Structure formats: C-alpha cells, structure tokens
XYZ file of C-alpha atoms in Angstrom:
533
model
C 17.265 -19.823 -5.072
C 13.792 -21.224 -5.708
C 12.131 -19.298 -8.503
C 8.968 -19.095 -10.452
C 9.118 -20.243 -14.049
C 6.616 -20.198 -16.852
C 6.522 -21.843 -20.251
C 3.880 -21.835 -22.904
C 3.564 -25.576 -22.731
C 2.438 -25.502 -19.106
C -0.636 -23.515 -19.918
C -1.687 -25.087 -23.209
C -3.830 -27.725 -21.528
C -5.826 -25.260 -19.453
C -9.338 -24.793 -20.883
C -10.296 -21.204 -21.606
C -13.442 -21.656 -19.477
C -11.243 -22.445 -16.481
C -9.120 -19.364 -17.089
C -12.265 -17.267 -17.369
C -13.726 -18.629 -14.133
C -10.461 -18.129 -12.242
C -10.144 -14.546 -13.446
C -13.805 -13.963 -12.502
C -12.996 -15.205 -8.980
C -9.680 -13.411 -8.501
C -10.668 -10.033 -9.937
C -13.375 -9.128 -7.359
C -11.105 -10.427 -4.592
C -8.322 -8.124 -5.747
C -10.863 -5.307 -5.829
C -11.813 -5.982 -2.197
C -8.163 -5.858 -1.130
C -7.569 -2.689 -3.094
C -10.695 -1.045 -1.685
C -9.797 -2.066 1.852
C -6.622 0.002 1.628
C -8.444 3.238 0.831
C -12.122 2.845 1.763
C -11.432 3.920 5.350
C -10.019 7.315 4.383
C -13.442 8.989 4.323
C -14.927 6.786 7.059
C -12.212 7.349 9.665
C -13.669 10.614 10.985
C -16.937 8.806 11.755
C -15.046 5.920 13.350
C -13.247 8.363 15.627
C -16.601 9.897 16.585
C -18.118 6.490 17.374
C -15.154 4.962 19.218
C -13.700 8.229 20.619
C -10.325 7.297 19.180
C -8.776 10.182 17.270
C -5.404 9.222 18.787
C -5.541 5.901 16.889
C -6.078 7.310 13.385
C -2.571 6.401 12.306
C -2.883 2.810 13.556
C -6.016 2.118 11.466
C -3.876 2.389 8.355
C -0.439 1.514 9.721
C -1.495 -1.770 11.335
C -2.907 -3.014 8.026
C 0.152 -1.900 6.086
C 2.528 -3.340 8.703
C 0.965 -6.793 8.513
C 0.871 -6.686 4.720
C 4.415 -5.498 4.075
C 6.054 -7.699 6.735
C 4.597 -10.884 5.198
C 4.362 -10.015 1.491
C 7.612 -11.704 0.501
C 6.994 -14.651 2.829
C 3.719 -15.446 1.076
C 5.427 -15.302 -2.323
C 7.682 -18.143 -1.127
C 4.840 -20.115 0.460
C 3.105 -20.291 -2.906
C 6.144 -22.027 -4.350
C 5.773 -24.968 -1.960
C 2.062 -25.326 -1.188
C -1.110 -25.764 -3.232
C -1.798 -22.325 -4.681
C -5.594 -22.635 -4.612
C -5.860 -23.804 -1.007
C -3.357 -21.225 0.211
C -5.191 -18.468 -1.657
C -8.500 -19.537 -0.052
C -6.855 -19.603 3.376
C -5.609 -16.042 2.861
C -9.084 -15.026 1.729
C -10.442 -16.517 4.958
C -7.947 -14.459 6.981
C -9.003 -11.328 5.148
C -12.672 -12.048 5.853
C -11.989 -12.811 9.534
C -10.282 -9.441 9.901
C -13.276 -7.761 8.294
C -15.615 -9.394 10.819
C -13.476 -8.162 13.713
C -13.596 -4.597 12.386
C -17.314 -4.703 11.614
C -18.251 -5.881 15.123
C -15.718 -3.761 17.034
C -16.856 -1.857 20.102
C -13.377 -0.575 20.925
C -10.595 0.927 18.857
C -8.147 -1.874 19.720
C -10.480 -4.415 18.078
C -10.482 -2.402 14.859
C -6.683 -2.317 14.907
C -6.510 -6.086 15.514
C -8.941 -6.678 12.663
C -6.830 -4.529 10.385
C -3.765 -6.627 11.240
C -5.574 -9.873 10.357
C -6.944 -8.365 7.134
C -3.462 -7.122 6.254
C -2.075 -10.641 6.558
C -4.810 -11.947 4.290
C -4.302 -9.172 1.748
C -0.580 -9.973 1.433
C -1.410 -13.595 0.647
C -4.127 -12.626 -1.820
C -1.865 -10.281 -3.783
C 0.964 -12.813 -3.960
C -1.558 -15.561 -4.736
C -3.040 -13.782 -7.721
C 0.415 -13.735 -9.336
C 1.157 -17.344 -8.340
C -2.119 -18.621 -9.793
C -1.886 -16.781 -13.111
C 1.749 -17.687 -13.939
C 1.162 -21.428 -14.647
C -2.399 -20.832 -15.847
C -1.817 -18.431 -18.742
C 0.960 -18.369 -21.391
C 3.464 -15.547 -21.111
C 2.328 -13.641 -24.197
C -1.287 -13.592 -22.977
C -0.558 -12.899 -19.324
C -0.026 -9.186 -19.994
C -3.711 -8.820 -20.803
C -4.830 -10.235 -17.458
C -2.240 -8.184 -15.600
C -3.800 -5.161 -17.278
C -7.150 -6.154 -15.774
C -5.620 -6.359 -12.294
C -3.834 -3.036 -12.781
C -7.089 -1.346 -13.783
C -8.656 -2.555 -10.534
C -6.042 -0.758 -8.478
C -6.655 2.326 -10.598
C -10.433 2.197 -10.151
C -10.473 1.468 -6.409
C -9.318 4.956 -5.342
C -12.182 6.330 -7.410
C -14.972 4.307 -5.796
C -13.389 3.585 -2.394
C -13.909 7.034 -0.854
C -17.439 7.184 -2.245
C -18.439 3.803 -0.813
C -16.774 4.532 2.511
C -18.350 7.956 2.682
C -21.805 6.618 1.781
C -21.688 3.962 4.493
C -20.278 6.369 7.087
C -22.985 8.941 6.382
C -25.908 6.486 6.549
C -27.349 6.223 10.055
C -28.581 2.661 9.440
C -25.604 1.147 7.636
C -22.785 3.174 9.328
C -19.052 2.763 8.735
C -19.243 -0.897 9.767
C -20.535 -1.826 6.312
C -17.145 -0.878 4.899
C -16.152 -4.250 6.355
C -19.412 -6.246 6.141
C -19.283 -5.677 2.374
C -16.254 -7.970 2.102
C -18.091 -11.060 3.369
C -20.650 -11.813 0.632
C -18.345 -10.802 -2.230
C -15.385 -12.748 -0.848
C -17.580 -15.773 -0.094
C -18.899 -15.997 -3.642
C -15.408 -15.602 -5.111
C -14.045 -18.282 -2.788
C -16.731 -20.774 -3.795
C -16.155 -20.011 -7.466
C -12.427 -20.702 -7.146
C -12.898 -23.780 -4.936
C -14.333 -25.876 -7.768
C -11.620 -25.022 -10.312
C -8.675 -27.315 -11.058
C -5.515 -25.234 -11.178
C -2.094 -26.275 -12.459
C 0.657 -26.208 -9.811
C 3.298 -23.513 -9.661
C 6.698 -24.816 -10.772
C 10.062 -24.041 -9.184
C 13.449 -23.919 -10.815
C 14.875 -25.806 -7.828
C 13.034 -29.087 -7.405
C 14.791 -30.047 -4.172
C 12.809 -31.311 -1.167
C 10.921 -28.822 0.967
C 12.361 -27.995 4.368
C 11.512 -25.282 6.857
C 14.672 -23.470 5.841
C 13.157 -22.906 2.388
C 10.819 -20.319 3.966
C 13.715 -18.391 5.547
C 12.335 -18.576 9.119
C 15.327 -16.722 10.575
C 14.873 -13.818 8.182
C 11.147 -13.621 8.941
C 11.670 -13.819 12.716
C 14.146 -10.945 12.516
C 12.258 -8.809 10.015
C 8.773 -8.664 11.571
C 9.865 -7.375 15.032
C 12.311 -5.051 13.287
C 9.459 -3.251 11.514
C 7.254 -3.349 14.628
C 9.974 -1.631 16.694
C 10.324 1.083 14.080
C 6.596 1.795 13.842
C 6.075 1.744 17.597
C 8.850 4.286 18.005
C 7.316 6.532 15.360
C 3.811 6.146 16.806
C 4.789 6.865 20.423
C 7.536 9.417 19.912
C 6.612 12.840 21.233
C 3.040 11.813 22.140
C 2.857 9.093 24.787
C 6.638 9.088 25.385
C 9.287 11.772 24.879
C 11.902 10.974 22.245
C 14.588 10.758 24.917
C 12.648 8.215 26.995
C 14.259 4.811 27.680
C 11.386 3.053 25.889
C 11.928 4.870 22.592
C 15.698 4.640 22.764
C 15.385 0.885 23.352
C 12.995 0.512 20.414
C 15.263 2.396 18.018
C 18.365 0.519 19.156
C 16.548 -2.812 18.820
C 15.309 -1.821 15.369
C 18.875 -1.060 14.238
C 20.230 -4.340 15.610
C 17.450 -6.408 14.045
C 17.837 -4.654 10.702
C 21.551 -5.438 10.546
C 20.898 -9.016 11.671
C 18.216 -9.431 8.995
C 20.533 -8.181 6.261
C 23.264 -10.578 7.363
C 20.746 -13.446 7.366
C 19.857 -12.585 3.768
C 23.513 -12.305 2.781
C 24.445 -15.717 4.153
C 21.110 -17.376 3.355
C 22.013 -17.659 -0.342
C 19.306 -19.627 -2.189
C 17.088 -19.764 0.909
C 17.068 -16.002 1.508
C 13.730 -14.229 1.127
C 15.455 -11.350 -0.680
C 18.882 -12.241 -2.118
C 21.063 -9.121 -1.666
C 22.420 -9.394 -5.220
C 18.882 -8.773 -6.471
C 17.900 -6.164 -3.881
C 21.121 -4.194 -4.440
C 20.750 -4.174 -8.219
C 20.642 -0.474 -9.109
C 17.147 -0.177 -10.606
C 15.595 -2.621 -8.124
C 17.020 -0.726 -5.134
C 15.961 2.588 -6.652
C 12.491 1.156 -7.223
C 12.141 -0.037 -3.626
C 13.176 3.363 -2.221
C 10.930 5.125 -4.714
C 7.901 2.992 -3.826
C 8.539 3.623 -0.122
C 8.316 7.343 -0.858
C 5.341 6.916 -3.188
C 3.366 4.834 -0.687
C 4.037 7.324 2.100
C 2.818 10.241 -0.008
C -0.280 8.462 -1.290
C -1.684 7.198 2.013
C -0.756 10.233 4.118
C -2.367 12.535 1.588
C -5.551 10.462 1.324
C -6.025 10.243 5.098
C -5.429 13.894 5.918
C -7.156 15.482 2.950
C -10.296 13.604 4.079
C -9.840 14.884 7.636
C -9.325 18.424 6.340
C -12.405 18.338 4.105
C -14.637 17.027 6.888
C -13.274 18.807 9.961
C -12.259 22.153 8.448
C -14.624 22.463 5.491
C -17.537 20.724 7.229
C -18.304 18.263 4.434
C -19.976 14.898 4.924
C -18.005 11.719 4.181
C -19.791 11.312 0.833
C -19.137 14.927 -0.096
C -15.507 14.463 0.933
C -15.188 11.439 -1.358
C -16.751 13.321 -4.267
C -14.474 16.280 -3.641
C -11.361 14.135 -4.140
C -12.538 12.745 -7.491
C -10.460 15.255 -9.521
C -7.321 13.787 -7.966
C -8.369 10.196 -8.679
C -9.535 10.815 -12.252
C -6.303 12.629 -13.089
C -4.252 9.855 -11.476
C -6.024 7.056 -13.397
C -5.914 8.822 -16.766
C -2.248 9.815 -16.565
C -1.246 6.402 -15.215
C -2.847 4.672 -18.218
C -1.290 7.157 -20.642
C 2.113 6.658 -19.013
C 1.893 2.901 -19.541
C 1.040 3.474 -23.191
C 3.910 5.940 -23.460
C 6.436 3.456 -22.089
C 5.203 0.813 -24.523
C 5.527 3.220 -27.451
C 8.815 4.955 -26.516
C 10.555 2.019 -24.853
C 12.294 4.110 -22.191
C 10.745 4.710 -18.768
C 13.349 6.473 -16.586
C 12.136 9.970 -17.475
C 8.698 9.403 -15.963
C 9.638 8.995 -12.269
C 11.781 12.145 -12.504
C 8.825 14.118 -13.831
C 6.575 12.471 -11.226
C 8.791 13.500 -8.307
C 9.056 17.085 -9.521
C 5.284 17.353 -9.971
C 4.585 15.762 -6.563
C 6.943 18.169 -4.818
C 5.383 21.246 -6.427
C 1.807 19.977 -5.962
C 2.265 19.070 -2.291
C 3.918 22.452 -1.777
C 0.873 24.351 -3.034
C -1.501 22.025 -1.138
C 0.149 23.053 2.146
C -1.075 26.595 1.405
C -4.756 25.595 1.703
C -6.791 27.682 4.127
C -10.240 27.450 5.659
C -11.668 29.755 2.962
C -9.714 28.482 -0.070
C -11.997 28.657 -3.119
C -13.177 25.464 -4.792
C -11.546 26.150 -8.144
C -8.106 26.496 -6.597
C -8.578 23.321 -4.565
C -9.679 21.380 -7.660
C -6.647 22.575 -9.606
C -4.298 21.473 -6.841
C -5.901 18.021 -6.687
C -5.721 17.534 -10.468
C -2.082 18.625 -10.515
C -1.123 16.183 -7.753
C -3.122 13.306 -9.250
C -1.605 13.789 -12.702
C 1.890 14.056 -11.248
C 1.569 10.855 -9.217
C 0.122 9.033 -12.223
C 3.392 9.601 -14.073
C 5.322 7.334 -11.723
C 2.808 4.822 -10.385
C 3.790 1.900 -12.651
C 7.470 2.641 -13.283
C 9.175 0.765 -10.387
C 7.491 -2.512 -11.351
C 8.316 -1.963 -15.028
C 11.940 -1.237 -14.145
C 12.269 -4.387 -12.004
C 10.833 -6.601 -14.747
C 13.135 -4.988 -17.287
C 16.427 -5.537 -15.453
C 15.595 -8.966 -13.941
C 15.214 -12.142 -15.973
C 11.828 -13.865 -16.153
C 12.161 -16.198 -13.132
C 12.657 -13.175 -10.877
C 9.864 -10.992 -12.284
C 7.558 -11.996 -9.447
C 10.261 -11.314 -6.843
C 10.821 -7.854 -8.283
C 7.088 -7.095 -8.324
C 6.707 -8.330 -4.734
C 9.562 -6.076 -3.630
C 7.779 -3.053 -5.093
C 4.524 -3.979 -3.337
C 6.501 -4.413 -0.130
C 8.127 -1.012 -0.531
C 4.817 0.758 -1.022
C 3.256 -0.964 1.991
C 6.281 -0.153 4.141
C 6.289 3.489 3.117
C 2.572 3.765 3.815
C 2.974 2.300 7.300
C 6.043 4.337 8.276
C 5.005 7.737 7.034
C 1.395 7.452 8.153
C 2.745 6.954 11.674
C 5.025 9.967 11.243
C 2.103 12.050 9.965
C -0.082 10.985 12.866
C 2.624 11.935 15.349
C 2.932 15.426 13.906
C -0.833 15.875 13.566
C -1.570 15.027 17.194
C 1.138 17.323 18.539
C 0.073 20.204 16.316
C -3.604 19.708 17.101
C -3.042 19.717 20.865
C -0.897 22.834 20.636
C -3.211 24.781 18.329
C -6.475 23.912 20.070
C -5.003 24.640 23.489
C -4.156 28.131 22.252
C -7.829 28.659 21.371
C -9.383 26.993 24.419
C -7.072 26.140 27.336
C -7.115 22.349 27.786
C -9.129 21.798 24.598
C -6.348 19.841 22.923
C -6.432 17.084 25.540
C -10.231 17.125 25.496
C -10.306 16.545 21.738
C -8.004 13.567 22.021
C -9.987 12.119 24.923
C -13.491 12.191 23.556
C -14.078 14.179 20.391
C -13.796 13.087 16.784
C -13.190 15.155 13.689
C -16.643 15.688 12.201
C -18.308 17.057 15.344
C -15.834 19.872 15.985
C -18.536 22.474 15.357
C -20.723 20.860 18.013
C -18.226 21.035 20.879
C -16.492 24.354 20.235
C -18.376 27.517 21.321
C -19.637 29.465 18.309
C -17.647 32.541 19.284
C -14.394 30.573 19.109
C -15.257 28.369 16.131
C -13.496 30.454 13.465
C -10.261 30.509 15.432
C -10.582 26.786 16.233
C -11.016 25.963 12.532
C -7.913 27.957 11.686
C -6.008 26.028 14.355
C -7.272 22.713 12.969
C -6.358 23.810 9.438
C -2.836 24.673 10.563
C -2.446 21.241 12.196
C -3.470 19.435 8.993
C -1.351 21.618 6.703
C 1.744 21.144 8.843
C 1.061 17.415 8.720
C 0.965 17.698 4.921
C 4.602 18.778 5.079
C 5.448 15.112 5.639
C 4.378 14.020 2.115
C 5.902 17.260 0.803
C 9.278 16.332 2.266
C 8.998 12.765 0.982
C 8.184 14.060 -2.510
C 11.352 16.160 -2.506
C 13.462 13.201 -1.347
C 11.921 10.914 -3.988
C 13.798 12.818 -6.692
C 17.001 11.021 -5.630
C 15.837 7.427 -6.329
C 14.028 8.702 -9.427
C 17.368 9.836 -10.841
C 18.933 6.446 -10.041
C 16.807 4.364 -12.432
C 18.849 2.916 -15.295
C 17.976 4.177 -18.754
C 16.978 0.809 -20.172
C 14.831 0.156 -23.210
C 11.868 -2.104 -22.441
C 11.602 -3.330 -26.036
C 15.250 -4.332 -26.227
C 15.158 -5.892 -22.747
C 12.195 -8.053 -23.767
C 14.114 -9.386 -26.774
C 17.203 -10.047 -24.658
C 15.197 -11.957 -22.028
C 13.603 -14.192 -24.657
C 17.004 -14.937 -26.170
C 18.435 -15.758 -22.727
C 15.533 -18.104 -21.951
C 16.196 -20.049 -25.169
C 19.733 -20.845 -24.090
C 19.149 -21.099 -20.296
C 15.425 -21.837 -19.853
C 15.737 -23.029 -16.266
C 18.572 -20.818 -15.197
C 18.624 -18.459 -12.281
C 19.418 -14.918 -13.334
C 22.738 -13.363 -14.117
C 23.116 -11.747 -10.710
C 23.481 -15.121 -9.012
C 26.272 -16.060 -11.410
C 28.483 -13.230 -10.208
C-alpha cells in the first residue's frame, strides 16, 4: 500500500518564513470549511422562508456531508500522486464555486447542488491540510500546528451560529452572505499559498502511477452505495411508502454495492482505498462506528435545536445562535481539558465511555423540553450535553494514531473524518424524515390540511404569521412535539454509541509513542504490522 512518510530530514530545509506563510494560508481556509458545516444551522429557517423549502432541510446538510464523506479517502490518495499545492488550490476553487451557487440560488435545488460542490472541495481541503504539513514540518513540531487546526474546529461552532444568524436576520445582507463570505477569504488564502514553494509528499511505494492506484473500482462502487442509502432514508415514509418498489430497489442496491465494495477492498491489497486489515483493527473499527454516532448526534442536534428555538420559542437567528453558546463553550472547554488529560494520564479509553453515558442522559432530558421551559433549565441541559460531547470529541483520532504505525496515521485520521461525515449525512436524513411526518400529523390535528400547507409554502420562523391567533398555542405545542420526537434520533444514537465506546483498546499513548519510534528506527520505510499478517 502507498503510504505517507515523514522524516525530520525532509523538513530541515524548509525556511520558517515559508512554514509561517503556509500556516497563515491554510488556517483561514480550514476555518471556512469548518464554519460551512455549521453556519447554516441558524440560517436554515430563513432559507426555508425565502425558498419555500422546508421539505429540503435535511438535504442542505446531507448533500454536503454526502459529497465530503464519499470522497474524503479518495482525496487522501490523490495527494500522494499529484502536486499537493495545485491540488489543494483546485479543491479550494471547488469549494468557492459551490459557495457561489448557494449564494445566487433562486431555487432550493440550486442550494443543494452548491452544497454538493462545496462538500467535494471541503474533503480535498481537509485531506490537503494534512498532506501539506507532513513533509513541511518535522514530526516533533507538527503537534503544535495540529493543535492550531484542532482549535479552529473547536471555535467554529462558537462563531458559526452567530455569523449565520446575523446574516439571516439582516434584511440587506440576508442568509446569502453565509456563502459570499467564503469568496474574499478563500481568494486571499489561495493567492498566499500560490507563491509558496512546498516540498512534495513522499510515498513508501515509489512505483509508477497508474489509474489503479486511485482504486477506481472501489470509488465507483462506494459513491452510489451511499447515495442509494441516503435517498432511501430521505424518501422513506414521505414521498414514497417504505414498501414501495423504489425504496425496496434502493435498499437492495445499497446492500449489493456495499458487499461489492468490501470485496473490492479485500482483493485490492495495496491499491485498496481502505485495506480491511486496517479498517477491521479493533480500535480503528470502534473509532469509525463511534464517529458515525458522534457525527449524527452533533449535526442533528444543531439543526433541530435551532429550528426549535426559532419556530417554537420565537427567537431570531442571532438570538438562537447566542442561546446555544452554553453548549459550545462547554464543548470547547471540556474537549481541551480532555486532550490535556489524555496527555497527562496516558490512557484514553475511559473518556468515550463517559461521553456516551453523558450524551444519552443529556439528550434524554432535552427531549423533555416544552414551549414554556424556563431559561435556566434549558441552559443547564445545553451545558450538560456540550460537556459530555467534549469528553469524546478527540478520542477516535487519538486511538487510531496510537494503534497504527506512523505511515498510517493519516489514513486513520481520514477514516475518522469519513465516519463523522457519514454519520452526519445518514442521521440528518433520518431526523428529517421523522420531523416531516410528525409535523404533518401534529399540525393537521390543529388545523385540518395545515400540515401539507406548511410543507408547500411556509417556513419555520413565520409560523406565528400564518396560524390564527386562537390556535397558535396549540400549534406551537404540536410543533414542539414534532421537534422533540425528532430529538429521539440523537438520543437513540447516543445510547448505541456506548457499544463502540466499550470496544476501544486500553492502550497507553505514552508507551505507544515510544514503541512507534523504536519501530521506525528498525523499519523506517516499512508498512505497518497489520500488512505483515
């Protein structure tokens, strides 16, 4: 298998000024990608008002996540064979093109298409940041720069809802500036990186490049496999009954493609995108399943807590973003403390167990929210959930880098990113399915035919304008019930996440680091021990 390698000697000739300029270019770009994943959470209600598209809420997030997770691992291989700077700039261009499509959209389908294009670009940007830094910075210093990137993903949930809410609330800027913002920042970063000379990314296998190196068969099988799954989840019970021929065909095709993809990875050997011997390693597999659960909880919660705050509580997008700050602050603080705790203690397996337990309890109490729930109780619930999720945010990546040898660190990290994107896409579609069905049922009980009317031409923030005042209280209770029953999806995922949390191996990070250095001295260009079995 072709792998990424890094030695101190490769980075010694890189001037510090070059490193500084590259980091200055990559960091804001990573921030844009991170913001783009969450900035829409508070703006979506306004988008649904403008485009009359409440039925497409799930696709605004799922389409982005689908494109990102289906190509994440492919981009990590592309960077091994092509110029890392040019490929990174190309991915940045894709991301910007998707932003333009969203910003100029006059129909919901254009927003969804733009999200797909941006998702493709974001996958390349995230893989590219790793590919650029590996040959640029020595191993012992790379941890510092990875800490900078990690802090960006911790900060973005804090400012994303505020920026999105501010744009959505402003009559002159509107929600479209959530996407226009990416153009000037991305353009400056691209120009800054364009004039830097970057060292190439080395491979352990220096054989000639062929198309087979990119695992085209695996990619061709995997992308439609995920599309079939998400289409089935998006349509099931809403536009098509679950027993319809269309859904049965999609689910059968998904199963066939999934088996075919696994077989292609099994027999692909060194050309496989994900060698099964790595994927099936206990902690790696547990980490992938755990990140699927974690991503599903995170995105579903963010989307529907914003809808609840704006539709049920009547808050503006900015107020909604401010109201979720207790969750974000708790998440960031506990996540940082958890990283410090792992570094000090050495062991990490106890943290995902605690995280899953806290998420399950927190999501359970959140499903008890009512129209008149007091602010103090709501704040406590948000802090509890944020702190609980912070306990496990970094653990899957730490586990993968602990059990895999250095050449496969990037593969392990990419698998965890893939898992989180996949979980976000799948469970957001599931949540949307449940939300639409519950909303139609509940609103039809209040006003006969109102459920279909809401889906056809009403958003979430103007509910008070279209429902007669005499029926408003009952309508709000119906809307609240629809959102809370949708919140049972992340609640169920949180309960299930305890199983992969228990499966992590009880490894010591300090000892693993020493063992990896000793192994690299004797086999500096070796593939890892799993391929020797």
